[in-house]
Tab-separated table of C-alpha atoms and ligand atoms in Angstrom:
chain	number	residue	atom	x	y	z
A	1394	MET	CA	8.276	-21.546	-8.813
A	1395	GLY	CA	8.144	-18.206	-10.388
A	1396	ARG	CA	9.161	-16.717	-13.632
A	1397	ALA	CA	8.848	-19.585	-16.103
A	1398	PRO	CA	7.312	-18.260	-19.292
A	1399	TYR	CA	3.669	-18.935	-19.809
A	1400	ASP	CA	3.176	-22.417	-21.181
A	1401	ALA	CA	-0.338	-23.534	-21.919
A	1402	LEU	CA	0.617	-27.159	-21.294
A	1403	THR	CA	1.694	-26.524	-17.704
A	1404	VAL	CA	-1.234	-24.316	-16.748
A	1405	PRO	CA	-4.384	-26.145	-15.696
A	1406	PRO	CA	-7.283	-24.910	-17.851
A	1407	SER	CA	-9.113	-23.695	-14.749
A	1408	ASP	CA	-6.389	-21.206	-13.800
A	1409	LEU	CA	-8.028	-17.844	-14.207
A	1410	ILE	CA	-4.853	-15.909	-13.445
A	1411	VAL	CA	-1.362	-17.042	-14.371
A	1412	HIS	CA	2.144	-15.656	-14.029
A	1413	ARG	CA	3.689	-14.081	-17.118
A	1414	PRO	CA	6.867	-12.029	-17.577
A	1415	GLU	CA	4.723	-8.882	-17.822
A	1416	GLY	CA	2.700	-9.574	-14.675
A	1417	LEU	CA	-0.352	-11.474	-13.460
A	1418	TYR	CA	-2.412	-12.411	-16.514
A	1419	CYS	CA	-6.003	-13.531	-16.990
A	1420	PRO	CA	-5.921	-15.622	-20.215
A	1421	ALA	CA	-9.715	-15.905	-20.532
A	1422	GLY	CA	-10.214	-12.141	-20.208
A	1423	ASP	CA	-6.929	-11.139	-21.879
A	1424	PHE	CA	-5.955	-8.565	-19.252
A	1425	TYR	CA	-3.258	-8.110	-16.628
A	1426	ILE	CA	-3.524	-7.168	-12.952
A	1427	ASP	CA	-0.853	-4.689	-11.754
A	1428	PRO	CA	1.552	-5.559	-14.608
A	1429	TRP	CA	5.161	-4.477	-14.103
A	1430	ARG	CA	5.710	-4.131	-17.855
A	1431	PRO	CA	3.544	-2.170	-20.303
A	1432	VAL	CA	0.614	-4.217	-21.633
A	1433	SER	CA	-2.518	-3.515	-23.645
A	1434	ARG	CA	-5.021	-3.875	-20.779
A	1435	ALA	CA	-4.048	-3.311	-17.125
A	1436	VAL	CA	-6.346	-3.614	-14.120
A	1437	ILE	CA	-4.784	-1.613	-11.274
A	1438	THR	CA	-5.417	-2.474	-7.617
A	1439	HIS	CA	-4.038	0.840	-6.307
A	1440	ALA	CA	-1.799	3.739	-7.243
A	1441	HIS	CA	1.367	2.868	-5.291
A	1442	SER	CA	4.180	3.054	-7.806
A	1443	ASP	CA	5.122	-0.630	-7.697
A	1444	HIS	CA	1.551	-1.699	-8.537
A	1445	ALA	CA	0.665	1.084	-10.984
A	1446	ARG	CA	3.283	1.459	-13.703
A	1447	MET	CA	3.475	3.701	-16.710
A	1448	GLY	CA	3.148	2.707	-20.331
A	1449	SER	CA	0.096	0.478	-20.590
A	1450	ALA	CA	-2.402	1.261	-23.350
A	1451	HIS	CA	-5.571	0.962	-21.241
A	1452	TYR	CA	-6.140	1.045	-17.498
A	1453	LEU	CA	-9.062	-0.019	-15.330
A	1454	ALA	CA	-9.165	0.989	-11.646
A	1455	HIS	CA	-11.472	2.110	-8.860
A	1456	GLN	CA	-12.960	5.583	-9.338
A	1457	ASP	CA	-11.153	6.929	-6.249
A	1458	SER	CA	-7.820	5.972	-7.836
A	1459	GLU	CA	-8.375	8.314	-10.745
A	1460	GLY	CA	-6.723	11.340	-9.117
A	1461	THR	CA	-3.622	9.529	-7.923
A	1462	LEU	CA	-3.232	7.508	-11.137
A	1463	ARG	CA	-3.464	10.578	-13.381
A	1464	ASN	CA	-1.121	12.418	-11.005
A	1465	ARG	CA	1.463	9.654	-11.273
A	1466	LEU	CA	1.035	8.002	-14.681
A	1467	GLY	CA	-0.006	11.043	-16.690
A	1468	ALA	CA	-3.179	13.089	-16.976
A	1469	ASP	CA	-3.959	11.624	-20.396
A	1470	ILE	CA	-3.808	7.884	-19.634
A	1471	ASP	CA	-6.675	5.841	-21.078
A	1472	LEU	CA	-8.466	5.064	-17.814
A	1473	GLN	CA	-11.802	3.398	-17.167
A	1474	THR	CA	-13.067	3.467	-13.581
A	1475	LEU	CA	-15.505	1.383	-11.560
A	1476	ALA	CA	-17.253	1.792	-8.214
A	1477	TYR	CA	-16.840	-0.976	-5.635
A	1478	GLY	CA	-19.145	-3.872	-6.435
A	1479	ASP	CA	-19.925	-2.821	-10.022
A	1480	THR	CA	-19.361	-5.637	-12.466
A	1481	ILE	CA	-18.198	-5.599	-16.032
A	1482	ASP	CA	-18.075	-8.454	-18.498
A	1483	HIS	CA	-14.974	-8.791	-20.633
A	1484	HIS	CA	-14.735	-11.799	-23.027
A	1485	GLY	CA	-17.171	-13.622	-20.737
A	1486	VAL	CA	-15.088	-12.898	-17.620
A	1487	ARG	CA	-16.965	-11.079	-14.868
A	1488	LEU	CA	-14.752	-8.548	-13.126
A	1489	SER	CA	-15.471	-6.415	-10.065
A	1490	LEU	CA	-13.502	-4.376	-7.523
A	1491	HIS	CA	-13.882	-4.636	-3.734
A	1492	PRO	CA	-12.453	-2.546	-0.883
A	1493	ALA	CA	-8.923	-3.481	0.206
A	1494	GLY	CA	-8.620	-0.932	3.058
A	1495	HIS	CA	-5.042	-0.124	1.988
A	1496	VAL	CA	-5.076	3.429	0.539
A	1497	LEU	CA	-7.616	5.642	-1.224
A	1498	GLY	CA	-9.086	3.744	-4.179
A	1499	SER	CA	-7.396	0.446	-3.300
A	1500	ALA	CA	-9.278	-2.577	-4.545
A	1501	GLN	CA	-9.206	-6.325	-4.600
A	1502	VAL	CA	-9.925	-7.640	-8.074
A	1503	ARG	CA	-12.586	-10.366	-8.259
A	1504	VAL	CA	-12.579	-12.417	-11.455
A	1505	GLU	CA	-15.223	-15.008	-12.250
A	1506	HIS	CA	-15.280	-17.373	-15.218
A	1507	GLY	CA	-16.434	-20.929	-15.855
A	1508	GLY	CA	-17.695	-21.364	-12.293
A	1509	GLN	CA	-14.354	-20.332	-10.770
A	1510	VAL	CA	-13.814	-17.215	-8.650
A	1511	TRP	CA	-10.353	-15.758	-8.109
A	1512	VAL	CA	-9.524	-12.676	-6.077
A	1513	ALA	CA	-6.256	-10.733	-6.366
A	1514	SER	CA	-5.699	-8.614	-3.269
A	1515	GLY	CA	-3.070	-6.129	-4.415
A	1516	ASP	CA	-2.224	-4.829	-0.932
A	1517	TYR	CA	-4.619	-4.742	1.992
A	1518	LYS	CA	-5.113	-3.924	5.656
A	1519	LEU	CA	-7.946	-4.993	7.957
A	1520	GLU	CA	-8.152	-2.170	10.493
A	1521	ASP	CA	-10.407	0.675	9.355
A	1522	ASP	CA	-8.379	3.909	9.259
A	1523	GLY	CA	-11.137	6.261	8.113
A	1524	THR	CA	-9.398	7.313	4.889
A	1525	CYS	CA	-10.853	4.601	2.645
A	1526	PRO	CA	-13.590	1.966	2.936
A	1527	PRO	CA	-12.460	-0.951	5.109
A	1528	PHE	CA	-11.316	-4.302	3.703
A	1529	GLU	CA	-14.162	-6.513	2.633
A	1530	PRO	CA	-13.586	-10.291	2.534
A	1531	VAL	CA	-14.663	-11.776	-0.806
A	1532	ARG	CA	-15.441	-15.500	-1.039
A	1533	CYS	CA	-13.372	-17.200	-3.708
A	1534	HIS	CA	-11.768	-20.463	-4.780
A	1535	THR	CA	-8.301	-18.969	-5.174
A	1536	PHE	CA	-6.976	-15.930	-3.306
A	1537	ILE	CA	-3.872	-14.113	-4.487
A	1538	THR	CA	-2.473	-12.383	-1.409
A	1539	GLU	CA	0.343	-10.058	-0.539
A	1540	SER	CA	2.545	-10.990	2.433
A	1541	THR	CA	4.551	-7.805	3.025
A	1542	PHE	CA	4.558	-8.377	6.793
A	1543	GLY	CA	3.998	-12.129	6.737
A	1544	LEU	CA	6.080	-13.025	9.772
A	1545	PRO	CA	4.703	-13.780	13.244
A	1546	ILE	CA	6.668	-10.883	14.774
A	1547	TYR	CA	4.546	-8.335	12.906
A	1548	ARG	CA	1.578	-7.265	15.041
A	1549	TRP	CA	0.395	-3.690	14.859
A	1550	PRO	CA	-0.814	-1.556	17.767
A	1551	ALA	CA	-4.505	-0.694	17.516
A	1552	GLN	CA	-5.092	2.656	15.851
A	1553	PRO	CA	-6.201	4.521	19.052
A	1554	ALA	CA	-2.995	3.463	20.878
A	1555	LEU	CA	-0.874	4.473	17.893
A	1556	PHE	CA	-2.382	7.944	17.714
A	1557	ALA	CA	-2.202	8.422	21.488
A	1558	ASP	CA	1.570	7.852	21.197
A	1559	ILE	CA	1.982	10.193	18.240
A	1560	ASN	CA	-0.115	12.942	19.871
A	1561	ALA	CA	1.856	12.657	23.138
A	1562	TRP	CA	5.169	12.952	21.272
A	1563	TRP	CA	3.952	15.988	19.310
A	1564	ALA	CA	2.477	17.681	22.416
A	1565	ALA	CA	5.688	17.180	24.415
A	1566	ASN	CA	7.803	18.635	21.593
A	1567	ALA	CA	5.427	21.574	21.161
A	1568	ALA	CA	5.607	22.288	24.899
A	1569	ALA	CA	9.410	22.290	24.603
A	1570	GLY	CA	9.264	24.698	21.624
A	1571	LYS	CA	10.466	22.110	19.073
A	1572	ALA	CA	8.892	21.120	15.761
A	1573	SER	CA	7.927	17.452	15.337
A	1574	VAL	CA	9.085	16.145	11.976
A	1575	LEU	CA	7.309	12.922	11.082
A	1576	TYR	CA	8.520	11.014	8.030
A	1577	ALA	CA	5.919	8.904	6.297
A	1578	TYR	CA	5.201	7.595	2.819
A	1579	ALA	CA	3.569	10.449	0.885
A	1580	PHE	CA	0.619	8.475	-0.489
A	1581	GLY	CA	-1.527	6.736	2.114
A	1582	LYS	CA	0.483	7.029	5.317
A	1583	ALA	CA	0.655	10.816	5.335
A	1584	GLN	CA	-3.118	11.154	4.868
A	1585	ARG	CA	-3.829	8.510	7.472
A	1586	LEU	CA	-1.628	10.400	9.936
A	1587	LEU	CA	-3.378	13.651	9.126
A	1588	HIS	CA	-6.776	12.077	9.565
A	1589	GLY	CA	-5.856	10.499	12.909
A	1590	VAL	CA	-3.777	13.086	14.815
A	1591	ASP	CA	-5.263	15.683	17.163
A	1592	PRO	CA	-5.101	18.955	15.170
A	1593	ASN	CA	-5.656	20.992	18.366
A	1594	ILE	CA	-2.068	20.381	19.485
A	1595	GLY	CA	-0.640	22.815	16.934
A	1596	PRO	CA	-0.369	23.688	13.249
A	1597	ILE	CA	0.347	20.968	10.698
A	1598	VAL	CA	2.884	21.629	7.963
A	1599	VAL	CA	3.153	19.356	4.938
A	1600	HIS	CA	5.994	18.864	2.472
A	1601	GLY	CA	5.434	19.633	-1.226
A	1602	ALA	CA	5.391	15.916	-2.054
A	1603	VAL	CA	2.502	15.304	0.344
A	1604	ASP	CA	0.312	18.280	-0.568
A	1605	PRO	CA	-0.985	17.125	-4.010
A	1606	LEU	CA	-1.966	13.743	-2.574
A	1607	ASN	CA	-3.850	15.462	0.252
A	1608	ALA	CA	-5.738	17.375	-2.414
A	1609	VAL	CA	-6.776	14.103	-4.066
A	1610	TYR	CA	-8.012	12.732	-0.734
A	1611	ARG	CA	-9.922	15.909	0.052
A	1612	ALA	CA	-11.495	15.865	-3.414
A	1613	ALA	CA	-12.656	12.300	-2.727
A	1614	GLY	CA	-14.407	13.517	0.433
A	1615	VAL	CA	-11.906	12.324	3.053
A	1616	ALA	CA	-11.830	14.697	6.039
A	1617	LEU	CA	-8.314	16.030	6.615
A	1618	PRO	CA	-7.515	18.904	9.000
A	1619	PRO	CA	-6.182	22.186	7.573
A	1620	THR	CA	-2.502	22.122	6.640
A	1621	LEU	CA	0.134	24.716	5.841
A	1622	ARG	CA	3.014	24.762	3.403
A	1623	VAL	CA	6.227	26.014	4.935
A	1624	THR	CA	6.149	29.009	2.555
A	1625	ASP	CA	2.657	30.119	3.686
A	1626	PRO	CA	2.536	33.469	5.528
A	1627	GLY	CA	0.910	31.695	8.494
A	1628	ALA	CA	3.979	29.516	8.962
A	1629	THR	CA	5.830	31.922	11.264
A	1630	LYS	CA	8.883	30.889	13.280
A	1631	ALA	CA	6.787	30.706	16.443
A	1632	GLU	CA	4.163	28.551	14.734
A	1633	LEU	CA	6.770	26.211	13.267
A	1634	ARG	CA	8.102	25.522	16.767
A	1635	ARG	CA	4.757	23.948	17.710
A	1636	ALA	CA	4.113	22.271	14.379
A	1637	LEU	CA	3.747	18.715	13.278
A	1638	VAL	CA	5.647	18.439	10.004
A	1639	LEU	CA	4.699	15.630	7.600
A	1640	ALA	CA	7.346	14.810	5.024
A	1641	PRO	CA	8.349	11.863	2.846
A	1642	PRO	CA	11.431	9.930	4.002
A	1643	SER	CA	13.372	11.414	1.073
A	1644	ALA	CA	13.176	14.849	2.764
A	1645	ALA	CA	15.487	13.669	5.555
A	1646	GLY	CA	18.806	15.495	5.475
A	1647	THR	CA	17.652	18.065	2.892
A	1648	PRO	CA	17.957	21.872	3.262
A	1649	TRP	CA	14.146	22.050	3.477
A	1650	LEU	CA	14.409	20.925	7.099
A	1651	LYS	CA	16.596	23.875	8.093
A	1652	ARG	CA	13.562	26.117	8.427
A	1653	PHE	CA	12.439	24.169	11.467
A	1654	GLY	CA	15.616	24.678	13.450
A	1655	GLU	CA	16.052	22.307	16.343
A	1656	HIS	CA	13.407	19.605	16.029
A	1657	SER	CA	12.534	16.077	17.017
A	1658	ASP	CA	12.084	13.538	14.233
A	1659	ALA	CA	10.248	10.254	13.882
A	1660	PHE	CA	9.436	7.694	11.225
A	1661	ALA	CA	6.080	5.946	10.791
A	1662	SER	CA	6.325	2.494	9.221
A	1663	GLY	CA	5.601	-1.138	9.939
A	1664	TRP	CA	9.339	-1.757	9.818
A	1665	MET	CA	9.721	0.401	12.952
A	1666	LEU	CA	8.695	-2.663	14.916
A	1667	VAL	CA	12.219	-3.893	14.341
A	1668	ARG	CA	14.921	-2.062	16.253
A	1669	GLY	CA	17.520	-2.247	13.466
A	1670	ALA	CA	15.242	-0.465	11.016
A	1671	ARG	CA	14.761	2.442	13.408
A	1672	ARG	CA	18.482	2.691	14.051
A	1673	ARG	CA	19.268	2.809	10.346
A	1674	ARG	CA	16.783	5.639	9.883
A	1675	GLY	CA	18.612	7.590	12.591
A	1676	VAL	CA	15.441	9.177	13.977
A	1677	ASP	CA	14.466	9.966	17.565
A	1678	ARG	CA	11.267	7.919	17.477
A	1679	GLY	CA	9.712	5.133	15.465
A	1680	PHE	CA	5.951	4.701	15.256
A	1681	VAL	CA	4.733	1.289	14.188
A	1682	MET	CA	2.203	2.085	11.476
A	1683	SER	CA	1.546	0.160	8.315
A	1684	ASP	CA	-1.038	0.181	5.571
A	1685	HIS	CA	-0.511	-3.563	5.176
A	1686	ALA	CA	-2.029	-6.413	7.160
A	1687	ASP	CA	0.006	-7.698	10.088
A	1688	TRP	CA	0.520	-11.440	10.633
A	1689	PRO	CA	-2.756	-12.127	12.489
A	1690	SER	CA	-4.696	-10.056	9.935
A	1691	LEU	CA	-3.179	-11.939	7.007
A	1692	GLN	CA	-4.358	-15.223	8.556
A	1693	LYS	CA	-7.778	-13.778	9.259
A	1694	ALA	CA	-8.226	-12.313	5.785
A	1695	ILE	CA	-7.098	-15.491	4.045
A	1696	ALA	CA	-9.450	-17.620	6.161
A	1697	ALA	CA	-12.364	-15.257	5.493
A	1698	THR	CA	-12.102	-15.780	1.727
A	1699	GLY	CA	-12.796	-19.502	2.171
A	1700	ALA	CA	-10.232	-20.140	-0.559
A	1701	GLU	CA	-8.534	-23.522	-0.699
A	1702	ARG	CA	-5.785	-22.325	-2.964
A	1703	ILE	CA	-3.598	-19.359	-2.035
A	1704	ILE	CA	-0.999	-17.670	-4.203
A	1705	VAL	CA	1.420	-15.328	-2.428
A	1706	THR	CA	2.858	-12.430	-4.433
A	1707	HIS	CA	5.304	-10.433	-2.320
A	1708	GLY	CA	6.815	-9.931	1.083
A	1709	SER	CA	7.639	-12.912	3.280
A	1710	THR	CA	6.382	-15.311	0.640
A	1711	GLU	CA	8.247	-18.479	1.641
A	1712	VAL	CA	7.259	-18.262	5.304
A	1713	MET	CA	3.646	-17.595	4.388
A	1714	VAL	CA	3.486	-20.477	1.899
A	1715	ARG	CA	4.971	-22.863	4.443
A	1716	TRP	CA	2.477	-21.724	7.081
A	1717	LEU	CA	-0.469	-22.074	4.689
A	1718	CYS	CA	0.602	-25.566	3.593
A	1719	GLU	CA	0.792	-26.558	7.248
A	1720	GLN	CA	-2.844	-25.451	7.541
A	1721	GLY	CA	-3.731	-27.889	4.768
A	1722	LEU	CA	-4.140	-25.261	2.057
A	1723	ASP	CA	-2.758	-25.466	-1.459
A	1724	ALA	CA	-0.266	-22.575	-1.468
A	1725	GLN	CA	2.347	-21.318	-3.916
A	1726	VAL	CA	4.333	-18.195	-4.799
A	1727	PHE	CA	4.071	-15.949	-7.849
A	1728	ALA	CA	7.378	-14.103	-8.116
A	1729	THR	CA	6.355	-10.495	-8.739
A	1730	GLU	CA	8.012	-7.109	-8.820
A	1731	TYR	CA	5.816	-5.598	-6.106
A	1732	GLY	CA	6.938	-4.743	-2.635
A	1733	ALA	CA	8.486	-1.299	-2.648
A	1734	ASP	CA	5.663	0.724	-1.151
A	1735	ASP	CA	6.269	0.079	2.521
A	1736	ASN	CA	9.955	-0.024	2.095
A	1737	GLU	CA	11.459	2.458	-0.300
A	1738	ASP	CA	11.364	6.194	-0.092
A	1739	ASP	CA	8.663	7.844	-2.083
A	1740	ALA	CA	8.459	11.493	-2.936
A	1741	GLY	CA	5.303	11.124	-4.968
A	1742	ALA	CA	7.190	10.742	-8.218
A	1743	ALA	CA	5.647	8.941	-11.145
A	1744	ALA	CA	8.798	6.986	-11.898
A	1745	PRO	CA	8.853	3.368	-10.795
A	1746	PRO	CA	11.160	2.662	-7.868
A	1747	PRO	CA	14.746	1.849	-8.867
A	1748	GLN	CA	14.609	-1.506	-7.166
A	1749	ALA	CA	11.557	-3.513	-6.306
A	1750	ASP	CA	10.798	-6.381	-3.991
A	1751	ALA	CA	13.695	-5.743	-1.650
A	1752	PRO	CA	12.434	-6.564	1.818
A	1753	ALA	CA	14.130	-4.961	4.785
A	1754	PRO	CA	16.895	-7.274	5.980
A	1755	GLU	CA	14.894	-8.183	9.080
A	1756	ALA	CA	12.099	-9.551	6.929
A	1757	ALA	CA	14.365	-12.249	5.597
A	1758	ALA	CA	15.658	-13.323	9.007
A	1759	PRO	CA	14.078	-16.386	10.567
B	3209	LIG	ZN1	0.516	-0.568	-1.785
B	3210	LIG	ZN1	2.375	-4.107	-2.564
């Protein structure tokens, strides 16, 4: 399994997408999907740094990814964009993008050639969070899926219950005169939190790593409540004591936090379901929130494609492949370099993460 170099003799002629050292490759169309090394033509599912890497000559992505991609990969990248459902023909391969429900601009890539349809999911989530169009199942022969949280223990609370918990925590802190510092991934999670919390509880302060991504969401028409930077004149000491503060995990332990004085802190991540992960973060609270599908959603999404062949790219790949084979499906793993975006810190930097595909230790446990 995995990283064997491309060998035409071992690849059935019907395989529309194969594994190459640079990334997932479509031989018929001569393009890559989310390559982890620079290539001539890259189709990008979404702008998380492990899926969208610098250095490729030409990029194709959804139109709502334009802001985040230019922010992260450089304003002058050669980027072509598509709306969901638009099709283009490249060397006789029909390509279209479909909502993945993961973050703004996230897309599944549908590739059709010679009567075969393959769909590469990138990352996806089934529950509609209001910050991007919800996941849309696409019928296909072969589905290439992520499996970030592909273990039966991973089941997310419904969004209303999640936000009731977060609002109650913030309101209790505000009543006690303490700021509520909530650490969340700067691209995707932070905007989803902003969109979902009750802005009547108090002011919302955002870290400098979160602010530019909010601007991209707002420009794309996503409703986000007003936010302050800590340096704004409105951010008085009294206001800060009632505030919800959204910051990337990398802000923890930095001098920036000193302005808030005594505060409560929390971390929002799918990994918070596991007690050890919360303890290692050393925060007061953990909110279970992910922009990836949980275990039941992965099963549901895979079934909805109607695919008989499933290729798993990252996360709990071995467990997922075993489960799929037990269901009578033809399943295998592509060893990729994805997997950092619900795991590593992210301050909104363009640089690729120092280490990819390192699941939290719990993810590897049986
Ligand atoms: Zn992602
Ligand atoms: Zn991913």
